[in-house]
Amino acid sequence: MPMPDTDTSSPKHLRDKYAIVGVGETTYTRGSGVTTRALGTWAVRNAIEDAGLKASDVDGMLSYQSGDSTFSTFIAGDLGLRLNFYMDVFGGGSSTEALVGMAIGLIEAGMCKTVAVFRAMNGFSQVRIGGTGARAAAPVMGDALHGRAYGWQSAGQMFAPTFMRHMYDYGTTPEQVAHVKHFHSCHASNNPKAFYKKRYSVDEVVSSRIICKPLHLLDCCVETDNATSIIVTRAERARDGRHHPVLIRGVVGRCSKPRTDMHYQTGPISTVAGHYAKDILWPNSGVGPEDIDLTGSYDAFTFTTMLQLEDYGFCKKGEGGDYVSNGTIRLGGKRPNNTSGGHLCEGYTHGMNMVIENVRQLRHDADDSCPIGPDGKRQHTHDYREGGCRQVKDAELSANLGWANPGTGSAMVMRRG
Amino acid sequence: MGVQATYLGMPLAIDDLDVENLAYFKHCAAHNFHLQRCTKCNLLRYPPTTACPWCMNPKSDWVPVEAKGAVHSYTEVHHAIQPAFKAATPYLVLLVDLDAQKGKPSQQEALRVMGNLTTPDGKLAPPDMVKKVGIGTRVRMVFADAGPGLAIPHWTIDEGAQQPAKPWRYAQE
């Protein structure tokens, strides 16, 4: 595949110089029965083992959370890592790609050599993102008086004006976006790790109960308990690893719309942060949407997948409804999205599981049910029927599109090394 | 002094350091809608902030603003998260374009103010009223008293305004 290298505006000297060399996760459950510290420790350990590294090889750690997790110091302590750098940042869905960019910067600045990034959460059994449980009864203070006092608190409620306005502006239909759940659920049925493996039809999505218009129950992602981790280091170190290297082509982190404090002040409100982020992502990566073989567009809701694919330029603005329903994003289609089943089906770890999936796809090593051959590698059939293969054929380039809210997003292009 | 109140069974509070919100809600408590106007570029802003989002000027005056507009987008909540709202479903959360300053400073900008759809006396709208409102509906602001020093601004159908023949509503009722 040609890698155009013609623009002069971006730090292309870092293209392909860094790699994700290890990925790891825990089981996706509802009721882990253990602390976020235990979950995080397992995920980071699994990622280090996957990379074929020793504890002493990892000297940097980054994590993100929303007051619902364990700090790097405890995970490092449990695993006997001595760190030269660590930081735990506040935030959710736009963090994975942003922290990969930070890890590159840290290593480039000579502050450390290899960074483990993790997210650990009991998102079902302890702190639920939607604000149910103890969070629902918390006092409404200060700025929240302009939102929570109106029963406008959960992610679905807060994003809904964007989704609704997109339907008004462009005629997007509930059935079009319901295809996202349909396709992702088909992908999940070929993912033994997925929390929900059942295939859902478009009819089942649009006839599930309304949560807050325009969202049905099955337009919303699953909440689960789990931890995920990835290991970032220099590309030359990746060549000694256990797996085919997966190189980081370009990153954009927590790019925002104007007035990100209250982004609805600036329209069009049916446009999301990807509209701005695309102008960093594609020049930095030296490729464009047409070059990408598979995407990981964040599916907190069916709508978020569509809005981001549209604003990053995978289709024209306003044509996202057609793009996500015409078969392009299904396994076997031109550009599959969230081949693990994503947040709608596999499990919810604020975007990191979708990066992990694309790393495995680019290794040509998706962990489906295909038989393992004599060389120890899976013999992928590319037969995408239920329970079958989910490896994208000849996957070379992927794009992950992370979402915090309509006003903030992050993204990353990776390629098979 | 900060403000504390109970509204729909929810504890509400404004910290005594939060001078912008204290000023905003003090006017609401008197059933007046005031916004900050920048002393330099003369633009109004919402929600209350310390500096002007267009010119960074930290100085502003609180000025009365006509609280009328049209629904820009909305959600209709059927599954409430907060206990206070569970008995009130379905309820509407409206994002309203104020007429004041619409299209300024750029065409895509407007003062977009949240609120629930309520009856003229500030109670969450009954189901038959919820079904009448969609994108384009003309609304006016009303206030729900929460306690001394605090009232919550809401939106009700503007009976005196010319309404669109059919406001845009989500396809499935």
Coordinates of C-alpha atoms in Angstrom, one line a residue:
Chain A
M1 CA 0.0 0.0 0.0
P2 CA 1.4 3.4 -0.9
M3 CA 2.2 5.7 2.0
P4 CA 2.0 9.3 0.7
D5 CA 4.4 11.6 2.4
T6 CA 3.8 14.9 0.7
D7 CA 2.5 17.2 3.4
T8 CA 4.9 19.5 5.2
S9 CA 2.7 20.6 8.1
S10 CA 2.9 17.7 10.5
P11 CA 5.5 15.9 12.7
K12 CA 5.9 13.1 10.2
H13 CA 9.3 12.3 11.6
L14 CA 7.5 10.4 14.3
R15 CA 5.4 8.3 11.9
D16 CA 5.9 4.6 12.3
K17 CA 8.6 5.3 14.9
Y18 CA 6.5 4.0 17.8
A19 CA 4.6 0.8 18.2
I20 CA 2.0 -1.0 20.4
V21 CA 3.9 -4.1 21.3
G22 CA 1.6 -5.7 23.9
V23 CA -2.1 -5.8 24.6
G24 CA -3.9 -7.4 27.5
E25 CA -7.3 -7.5 29.2
T26 CA -9.3 -9.2 31.9
T27 CA -12.5 -11.1 31.3
Y28 CA -15.5 -8.8 30.5
T29 CA -18.0 -9.4 33.3
R30 CA -20.8 -8.0 35.3
G31 CA -19.6 -8.7 38.8
S32 CA -15.9 -9.1 38.7
G33 CA -15.8 -9.9 42.4
V34 CA -12.4 -8.2 42.7
T35 CA -11.1 -4.6 43.1
T36 CA -10.1 -2.3 40.2
R37 CA -6.5 -2.7 41.6
A38 CA -6.7 -6.5 40.9
L39 CA -8.3 -5.9 37.5
G40 CA -5.6 -3.4 36.5
T41 CA -2.8 -5.6 37.8
W42 CA -4.1 -8.5 35.7
A43 CA -4.5 -6.5 32.5
V44 CA -1.1 -4.8 32.7
R45 CA 0.5 -8.2 33.5
N46 CA -1.2 -9.8 30.5
A47 CA -0.1 -6.9 28.2
I48 CA 3.6 -7.2 29.4
E49 CA 3.5 -11.0 28.8
D50 CA 1.9 -10.5 25.4
A51 CA 4.7 -8.2 24.5
G52 CA 7.3 -10.7 25.7
L53 CA 8.8 -8.2 28.0
K54 CA 10.1 -8.4 31.6
A55 CA 8.8 -6.3 34.4
S56 CA 12.1 -4.4 34.4
D57 CA 11.5 -3.4 30.7
V58 CA 8.5 -1.2 31.6
D59 CA 9.4 2.1 33.2
G60 CA 6.4 4.3 32.4
M61 CA 2.7 4.1 33.3
L62 CA -0.3 6.1 32.3
S63 CA -3.9 5.6 33.2
Y64 CA -7.2 7.4 33.0
Q65 CA -10.3 7.3 35.2
S66 CA -13.1 9.3 36.7
G67 CA -12.6 8.8 40.4
D68 CA -13.6 5.1 39.8
S69 CA -10.2 3.3 39.6
T70 CA -6.8 2.6 41.1
F71 CA -3.7 4.7 40.6
S72 CA -0.6 3.6 38.7
T73 CA 1.5 3.5 41.8
F74 CA -0.5 0.5 43.1
I75 CA -0.5 -1.4 39.9
A76 CA 3.3 -0.9 39.5
G77 CA 3.8 -1.9 43.1
D78 CA 1.9 -5.1 42.7
L79 CA 3.9 -6.1 39.6
G80 CA 7.3 -5.0 41.0
L81 CA 7.8 -2.3 38.3
R82 CA 10.1 0.6 39.1
L83 CA 8.8 3.6 37.2
N84 CA 10.7 6.5 35.7
F85 CA 7.4 8.2 34.9
Y86 CA 3.7 7.8 35.8
M87 CA 0.6 9.9 35.6
D88 CA -3.1 9.2 36.1
V89 CA -5.4 11.5 34.3
F90 CA -9.0 12.3 34.6
G91 CA -11.3 11.3 31.7
G92 CA -13.0 8.6 29.8
G93 CA -13.6 7.7 26.2
S94 CA -11.2 10.1 24.5
S95 CA -8.2 9.0 26.6
T96 CA -6.7 5.9 25.0
E97 CA -5.4 7.5 21.8
A98 CA -4.5 10.7 23.7
L99 CA -2.4 8.8 26.2
V100 CA -0.7 6.9 23.3
G101 CA 0.3 10.3 22.0
M102 CA 1.5 11.3 25.4
A103 CA 3.5 8.1 25.8
I104 CA 5.3 8.9 22.5
G105 CA 6.1 12.3 23.8
L106 CA 7.4 11.0 27.1
I107 CA 9.7 8.5 25.4
E108 CA 10.8 11.1 22.8
A109 CA 11.6 13.5 25.7
G110 CA 13.8 10.8 27.2
M111 CA 11.8 10.5 30.3
C112 CA 11.2 6.8 30.0
K113 CA 11.5 4.0 27.5
T114 CA 8.4 1.8 27.5
V115 CA 5.0 2.8 28.8
A116 CA 2.1 0.7 30.0
V117 CA -1.3 2.4 29.5
F118 CA -4.2 0.9 31.5
R119 CA -7.9 1.5 32.3
A120 CA -9.5 -0.5 35.1
M121 CA -13.1 -0.2 36.1
N122 CA -15.9 -2.0 37.8
G123 CA -18.3 -0.2 35.5
F124 CA -21.2 -2.3 36.4
S125 CA -20.8 -3.5 39.9
Q126 CA -19.2 -0.3 41.4
V127 CA -19.3 3.1 39.6
R128 CA -21.7 3.2 36.7
I129 CA -21.1 5.8 34.0
G130 CA -24.7 6.6 33.6
G131 CA -24.8 8.0 37.1
T132 CA -27.2 5.5 38.5
G133 CA -26.8 4.3 42.1
A134 CA -25.2 6.5 44.6
R135 CA -24.2 9.1 41.9
A136 CA -27.9 9.7 41.0
A137 CA -28.7 11.0 44.5
A138 CA -25.6 13.3 44.8
P139 CA -26.3 17.1 45.4
V140 CA -26.6 19.2 42.3
M141 CA -23.9 21.9 42.6
G142 CA -22.9 25.0 40.8
D143 CA -22.5 24.5 37.0
A144 CA -24.6 21.3 37.2
L145 CA -27.6 23.4 38.0
H146 CA -27.7 24.2 34.3
G147 CA -28.0 20.5 33.4
R148 CA -28.5 17.8 36.1
A149 CA -31.3 19.9 37.7
Y150 CA -33.2 19.2 34.5
G151 CA -32.8 15.4 34.7
W152 CA -30.0 15.8 32.1
Q153 CA -27.2 13.7 33.5
S154 CA -26.4 10.4 31.8
A155 CA -24.3 10.2 28.7
G156 CA -27.3 9.2 26.6
Q157 CA -29.3 12.2 27.9
M158 CA -26.5 14.6 27.4
F159 CA -25.6 13.5 23.8
A160 CA -29.2 13.1 22.7
P161 CA -29.6 16.7 21.4
T162 CA -26.7 16.1 19.0
F163 CA -28.3 12.8 17.7
M164 CA -31.7 14.3 17.4
R165 CA -30.5 17.4 15.5
H166 CA -28.6 15.1 13.1
M167 CA -31.9 13.4 12.3
Y168 CA -33.6 16.8 11.8
D169 CA -30.8 18.2 9.7
Y170 CA -30.2 15.2 7.5
G171 CA -33.2 12.9 7.7
T172 CA -31.2 10.2 9.4
T173 CA -33.5 7.4 10.5
P174 CA -33.7 5.1 13.6
E175 CA -33.4 2.1 11.4
Q176 CA -30.2 3.4 9.7
V177 CA -28.3 3.8 13.0
A178 CA -29.8 0.6 14.4
H179 CA -27.7 -1.2 11.8
V180 CA -24.6 -0.3 13.9
K181 CA -25.9 -2.5 16.7
H182 CA -26.9 -5.2 14.2
F183 CA -23.4 -5.3 12.6
H184 CA -21.5 -5.0 15.9
S185 CA -23.6 -7.8 17.4
C186 CA -22.7 -10.0 14.4
H187 CA -19.1 -9.3 15.0
A188 CA -19.4 -10.1 18.7
S189 CA -20.9 -13.4 17.9
N190 CA -17.5 -14.3 16.5
N191 CA -15.7 -13.0 19.6
P192 CA -15.5 -15.6 22.4
K193 CA -14.6 -12.8 24.9
A194 CA -17.7 -10.7 24.1
F195 CA -20.1 -10.1 27.0
Y196 CA -23.1 -10.2 24.6
K197 CA -22.6 -12.7 21.8
K198 CA -26.2 -12.7 20.5
R199 CA -26.9 -11.3 17.1
Y200 CA -29.6 -8.6 17.0
S201 CA -31.7 -7.6 14.0
V202 CA -32.5 -4.0 13.1
D203 CA -36.1 -4.7 14.1
E204 CA -35.1 -5.9 17.5
V205 CA -33.2 -2.6 18.1
V206 CA -35.9 -0.2 17.0
S207 CA -38.6 -2.2 18.9
S208 CA -36.6 -2.3 22.2
R209 CA -37.9 0.2 24.8
I210 CA -37.0 3.9 24.5
I211 CA -34.5 5.1 27.1
C212 CA -34.4 8.7 26.0
K213 CA -35.3 9.7 22.4
P214 CA -33.8 8.9 20.0
L215 CA -32.1 6.1 21.9
H216 CA -33.6 2.7 22.4
L217 CA -32.2 0.3 24.9
L218 CA -30.3 -1.6 22.2
D219 CA -28.8 1.7 20.9
C220 CA -26.9 1.9 24.2
C221 CA -23.7 0.1 25.1
V222 CA -23.2 -2.5 27.8
E223 CA -21.7 -1.6 31.2
T224 CA -19.2 -4.1 32.4
D225 CA -16.4 -4.8 34.9
N226 CA -12.9 -5.1 33.3
A227 CA -9.5 -3.7 32.7
T228 CA -7.4 -3.3 29.6
S229 CA -3.8 -2.4 28.9
I230 CA -1.5 -1.6 26.0
I231 CA 2.3 -1.3 25.9
V232 CA 3.9 1.5 23.8
T233 CA 7.6 1.7 22.9
R234 CA 10.0 2.5 20.1
A235 CA 9.4 0.7 16.9
E236 CA 12.9 -0.8 16.8
R237 CA 12.2 -2.6 20.1
A238 CA 8.9 -3.9 18.6
R239 CA 10.9 -6.0 16.1
D240 CA 12.2 -8.2 18.9
G241 CA 8.7 -8.8 20.2
R242 CA 6.5 -11.9 20.2
H243 CA 4.2 -10.5 17.6
H244 CA 4.2 -8.8 14.2
P245 CA 4.8 -5.2 15.1
V246 CA 1.9 -2.7 14.9
L247 CA 3.2 0.8 14.2
I248 CA 1.6 4.1 15.3
R249 CA 1.1 6.2 12.2
G250 CA -0.5 9.4 13.7
V251 CA -2.4 10.5 16.8
V252 CA -4.8 13.3 17.7
G253 CA -5.7 13.7 21.4
R254 CA -8.7 15.3 23.1
C255 CA -9.4 17.6 20.2
S256 CA -12.4 19.8 21.0
K257 CA -15.1 21.8 19.4
P258 CA -15.4 25.5 20.3
R259 CA -16.9 26.2 23.8
T260 CA -16.1 22.7 25.0
D261 CA -17.5 23.8 28.4
M262 CA -20.9 24.0 26.8
H263 CA -20.4 23.0 23.2
Y264 CA -24.0 23.4 22.2
Q265 CA -23.4 27.1 22.1
T266 CA -21.6 26.7 18.8
G267 CA -23.2 24.8 16.0
P268 CA -23.9 23.0 13.9
I269 CA -24.6 20.8 17.0
S270 CA -25.0 17.8 14.7
T271 CA -21.2 18.1 14.0
V272 CA -18.8 16.5 16.5
A273 CA -15.1 17.0 17.4
G274 CA -14.0 14.7 14.6
H275 CA -14.7 17.6 12.3
Y276 CA -11.7 19.4 13.8
A277 CA -9.6 16.3 14.7
K278 CA -9.6 15.0 11.2
D279 CA -7.4 17.9 10.1
I280 CA -4.7 16.7 12.6
L281 CA -5.2 13.0 12.2
W282 CA -4.9 12.6 8.4
P283 CA -1.9 14.9 7.8
N284 CA -0.1 13.4 10.8
S285 CA -0.7 9.9 9.5
G286 CA 0.0 10.7 5.9
V287 CA -3.0 8.7 4.8
G288 CA -6.7 9.4 4.3
P289 CA -10.0 7.7 5.1
E290 CA -10.0 5.9 1.7
D291 CA -6.7 4.1 2.7
I292 CA -8.1 2.7 5.9
D293 CA -9.0 -1.0 6.0
L294 CA -10.9 -1.1 9.3
T295 CA -12.2 1.4 11.9
G296 CA -12.8 1.4 15.6
S297 CA -15.4 4.2 15.9
Y298 CA -16.5 4.5 19.5
D299 CA -19.9 3.0 20.1
A300 CA -21.1 4.3 23.4
F301 CA -24.2 4.5 21.4
T302 CA -25.0 3.5 17.8
F303 CA -25.1 7.2 16.9
T304 CA -21.6 8.0 18.2
T305 CA -20.1 5.5 15.7
M306 CA -22.0 7.1 12.8
L307 CA -21.3 10.7 13.7
Q308 CA -17.6 10.1 14.0
L309 CA -17.2 8.1 10.8
E310 CA -19.0 11.0 9.1
D311 CA -17.0 13.8 10.6
Y312 CA -13.6 12.1 10.0
G313 CA -14.5 11.9 6.3
F314 CA -15.4 8.3 5.7
C315 CA -18.5 9.6 4.0
K316 CA -19.9 13.0 3.2
K317 CA -21.5 15.0 6.0
G318 CA -25.1 14.0 6.4
E319 CA -24.6 10.6 4.7
G320 CA -23.5 8.7 7.9
G321 CA -26.9 7.0 8.1
D322 CA -26.3 5.4 4.7
Y323 CA -22.7 4.6 5.4
V324 CA -23.4 2.6 8.6
S325 CA -26.4 0.8 7.1
N326 CA -25.2 -0.1 3.6
G327 CA -22.9 -3.0 4.6
T328 CA -19.6 -1.1 4.5
I329 CA -19.0 -1.5 8.3
R330 CA -19.8 -5.2 8.6
L331 CA -17.2 -8.0 8.5
G332 CA -16.7 -8.8 4.8
G333 CA -17.7 -5.2 3.9
K334 CA -15.3 -2.6 2.6
R335 CA -14.3 -1.2 5.9
P336 CA -15.5 -3.1 9.0
N337 CA -16.0 -1.2 12.2
N338 CA -15.5 -2.6 15.8
T339 CA -14.9 -6.1 14.7
S340 CA -14.8 -7.2 18.4
G341 CA -18.4 -6.0 18.9
G342 CA -17.2 -2.9 20.6
H343 CA -18.8 -1.2 23.5
L344 CA -22.3 -2.2 22.3
C345 CA -21.5 -5.9 22.7
E346 CA -17.9 -6.9 23.8
G347 CA -17.6 -4.8 26.9
Y348 CA -17.0 -1.2 28.1
T349 CA -13.5 0.1 28.9
H350 CA -13.7 3.6 27.5
G351 CA -12.2 2.9 24.1
M352 CA -9.2 0.8 24.9
N353 CA -10.7 -2.5 24.0
M354 CA -11.3 -1.2 20.4
V355 CA -7.6 -0.3 20.2
I356 CA -6.7 -3.7 21.4
E357 CA -8.9 -5.3 18.8
N358 CA -7.3 -3.3 16.0
V359 CA -3.8 -4.3 17.2
R360 CA -4.8 -7.9 17.0
Q361 CA -6.4 -7.4 13.6
L362 CA -3.2 -5.8 12.2
R363 CA -1.2 -8.7 13.6
H364 CA -3.6 -10.9 11.6
D365 CA -4.2 -12.6 14.9
A366 CA -7.9 -11.9 15.9
D367 CA -8.7 -14.2 18.8
D368 CA -11.8 -15.9 17.2
S369 CA -12.7 -19.6 17.1
C370 CA -10.6 -20.4 14.0
P371 CA -8.4 -23.5 14.4
I372 CA -4.8 -23.0 15.5
G373 CA -2.3 -24.4 13.0
P374 CA 0.9 -26.3 13.5
D375 CA 2.9 -23.0 13.6
G376 CA 0.8 -21.9 16.6
K377 CA -1.1 -19.3 14.6
R378 CA -4.8 -19.2 13.9
Q379 CA -5.8 -20.4 10.4
H380 CA -8.3 -17.7 9.6
T381 CA -11.1 -18.8 7.3
H382 CA -12.6 -15.3 6.6
D383 CA -16.0 -17.1 6.9
Y384 CA -17.9 -14.6 9.0
R385 CA -20.9 -16.7 9.8
E386 CA -22.1 -16.8 13.4
G387 CA -19.4 -18.4 15.7
G388 CA -16.8 -18.2 12.9
C389 CA -13.9 -16.0 11.9
R390 CA -13.6 -12.3 12.5
Q391 CA -10.2 -11.6 11.1
V392 CA -10.3 -8.8 8.4
K393 CA -8.5 -10.1 5.3
D394 CA -5.2 -8.4 4.6
A395 CA -5.7 -5.7 7.2
E396 CA -2.9 -3.1 6.8
L397 CA -4.2 0.2 8.2
S398 CA -6.7 0.9 11.0
A399 CA -8.2 4.1 12.4
N400 CA -9.5 4.3 16.0
L401 CA -11.9 7.2 16.7
G402 CA -12.3 7.8 20.4
W403 CA -15.2 9.8 21.8
A404 CA -15.6 11.6 25.1
N405 CA -18.7 13.5 24.2
P406 CA -19.9 15.4 21.0
G407 CA -17.4 18.2 21.9
T408 CA -14.2 16.2 22.4
G409 CA -12.6 13.3 20.6
S410 CA -9.2 11.5 20.0
A411 CA -8.1 9.3 17.2
M412 CA -5.2 7.1 16.0
V413 CA -4.0 5.5 12.8
M414 CA -2.0 2.3 13.1
R415 CA -0.4 0.1 10.5
R416 CA 0.9 -3.4 10.2
G417 CA 4.7 -3.1 10.4
Chain B
M1 CA -23.1 33.3 51.3
G2 CA -23.8 30.2 49.3
V3 CA -27.3 29.0 48.6
Q4 CA -28.9 25.7 49.4
A5 CA -32.3 24.4 48.4
T6 CA -34.4 21.3 47.7
Y7 CA -36.1 20.9 44.3
L8 CA -38.1 17.9 43.3
G9 CA -36.5 16.2 46.3
M10 CA -33.0 16.9 44.9
P11 CA -30.5 18.8 47.1
L12 CA -29.3 21.9 45.2
A13 CA -26.3 24.1 46.2
I14 CA -24.2 27.0 45.0
D15 CA -21.0 27.4 46.8
D16 CA -20.2 30.9 48.2
L17 CA -17.1 31.1 46.0
D18 CA -19.2 30.6 42.8
V19 CA -20.0 34.2 42.3
E20 CA -21.1 33.9 38.7
N21 CA -23.8 31.2 39.4
L22 CA -24.8 33.1 42.6
A23 CA -25.5 36.2 40.5
Y24 CA -27.3 34.2 37.7
F25 CA -29.6 32.4 40.1
K26 CA -30.2 35.5 42.3
H27 CA -32.0 37.0 39.2
C28 CA -33.8 33.7 38.6
A29 CA -35.0 33.8 42.2
A30 CA -36.7 37.1 41.4
H31 CA -38.1 35.5 38.2
N32 CA -35.9 37.6 36.0
F33 CA -33.6 36.3 33.3
H34 CA -30.2 38.1 33.2
L35 CA -27.0 37.2 31.4
Q36 CA -23.5 38.6 31.5
R37 CA -22.7 41.1 28.8
C38 CA -19.0 41.7 28.0
T39 CA -18.0 45.3 28.7
K40 CA -15.6 45.1 25.7
C41 CA -17.3 43.2 22.8
N42 CA -20.8 43.7 24.2
L43 CA -21.7 40.0 23.5
L44 CA -24.0 38.1 25.9
R45 CA -23.0 34.7 27.1
Y46 CA -24.4 31.5 28.6
P47 CA -23.8 29.7 30.9
P48 CA -22.3 32.1 33.4
T49 CA -18.5 32.3 33.1
T50 CA -15.5 34.2 34.5
A51 CA -14.3 35.6 31.2
C52 CA -15.8 36.4 27.8
P53 CA -15.4 33.3 25.5
W54 CA -14.9 35.6 22.5
C55 CA -12.5 38.2 23.7
M56 CA -11.2 37.0 27.1
N57 CA -12.3 40.2 28.9
P58 CA -13.0 39.3 32.5
K59 CA -15.4 42.2 33.0
S60 CA -19.1 42.0 32.4
D61 CA -22.4 43.5 33.4
W62 CA -25.6 41.5 34.3
V63 CA -28.3 42.7 31.9
P64 CA -31.9 41.7 31.4
V65 CA -32.5 39.5 28.3
E66 CA -35.8 38.6 26.7
A67 CA -36.2 35.0 27.5
K68 CA -38.0 33.7 24.4
G69 CA -36.9 31.4 21.6
A70 CA -37.4 28.3 19.6
V71 CA -36.5 24.7 20.4
H72 CA -33.2 23.8 18.6
S73 CA -33.1 20.2 19.8
Y74 CA -34.4 18.1 22.6
T75 CA -34.5 14.7 24.2
E76 CA -37.6 13.0 25.6
V77 CA -36.6 10.9 28.6
H78 CA -38.5 7.7 29.3
H79 CA -36.0 6.0 31.6
A80 CA -35.1 8.5 34.3
I81 CA -31.7 8.1 36.1
Q82 CA -32.3 10.5 39.0
P83 CA -34.9 9.4 41.6
A84 CA -36.4 12.9 41.5
F85 CA -37.5 12.4 37.8
K86 CA -38.7 8.8 37.9
A87 CA -42.3 9.8 38.6
A88 CA -42.3 12.4 35.9
T89 CA -41.5 10.4 32.8
P90 CA -41.7 11.0 29.9
Y91 CA -40.2 14.5 30.4
L92 CA -38.6 16.8 27.9
V93 CA -35.2 18.4 28.1
L94 CA -35.1 21.3 25.7
L95 CA -32.1 23.1 24.1
V96 CA -33.6 26.5 23.2
D97 CA -32.1 29.1 20.8
L98 CA -32.8 32.5 22.3
D99 CA -33.9 35.1 19.8
A100 CA -31.5 37.5 21.5
Q101 CA -28.2 37.3 19.7
K102 CA -29.1 34.3 17.5
G103 CA -26.6 34.0 14.7
K104 CA -24.0 36.1 16.4
P105 CA -21.0 36.3 16.6
S106 CA -21.1 33.7 13.8
Q107 CA -24.0 32.2 11.9
Q108 CA -23.9 28.9 13.7
E109 CA -23.9 30.4 17.2
A110 CA -26.7 31.2 19.5
L111 CA -27.4 31.5 23.2
R112 CA -28.7 27.9 23.7
V113 CA -30.3 27.6 27.1
M114 CA -31.4 24.2 28.6
G115 CA -34.6 23.6 30.5
N116 CA -37.4 21.2 30.9
L117 CA -40.8 21.7 29.2
T118 CA -43.1 22.8 32.0
T119 CA -46.6 24.1 32.5
P120 CA -46.8 28.0 32.8
D121 CA -46.4 27.6 36.6
G122 CA -43.2 25.7 36.3
K123 CA -44.3 22.1 36.8
L124 CA -42.9 19.3 34.6
A125 CA -45.3 19.1 31.6
P126 CA -47.9 16.3 31.4
P127 CA -47.7 13.7 28.6
D128 CA -50.2 15.4 26.3
M129 CA -48.2 18.6 26.4
V130 CA -44.9 16.7 25.8
K131 CA -46.4 15.4 22.6
K132 CA -47.0 18.9 21.2
V133 CA -43.4 20.1 21.4
G134 CA -40.6 19.5 19.0
I135 CA -37.8 21.3 17.1
G136 CA -39.1 24.7 16.1
T137 CA -41.7 25.1 18.9
R138 CA -41.8 28.7 20.2
V139 CA -41.2 28.8 24.0
R140 CA -40.9 31.3 26.7
M141 CA -39.1 31.1 30.0
V142 CA -40.8 30.4 33.3
F143 CA -39.3 29.7 36.8
A144 CA -39.8 27.0 39.3
D145 CA -39.1 28.2 42.9
A146 CA -36.6 26.0 44.7
G147 CA -36.1 28.0 47.9
P148 CA -34.8 31.4 49.1
G149 CA -32.3 32.7 46.6
L150 CA -32.9 30.0 44.0
A151 CA -35.4 29.3 41.2
I152 CA -34.8 27.0 38.2
P153 CA -35.5 28.5 34.8
H154 CA -37.6 26.3 32.5
W155 CA -39.5 26.6 29.2
T156 CA -43.2 26.6 28.5
I157 CA -45.1 26.8 25.2
D158 CA -45.4 30.5 24.2
E159 CA -49.1 30.9 23.8
G160 CA -48.8 34.3 22.3
A161 CA -46.3 33.3 19.6
Q162 CA -47.0 32.0 16.1
Q163 CA -46.2 28.3 16.2
P164 CA -44.9 26.2 13.4
A165 CA -47.7 24.2 11.7
K166 CA -46.0 21.0 12.8
P167 CA -42.9 21.0 15.0
W168 CA -40.4 18.3 14.1
R169 CA -40.6 15.3 16.4
Y170 CA -38.8 12.0 16.5
A171 CA -40.4 9.5 14.2
Q172 CA -41.5 7.0 16.9
E173 CA -44.1 8.2 19.4

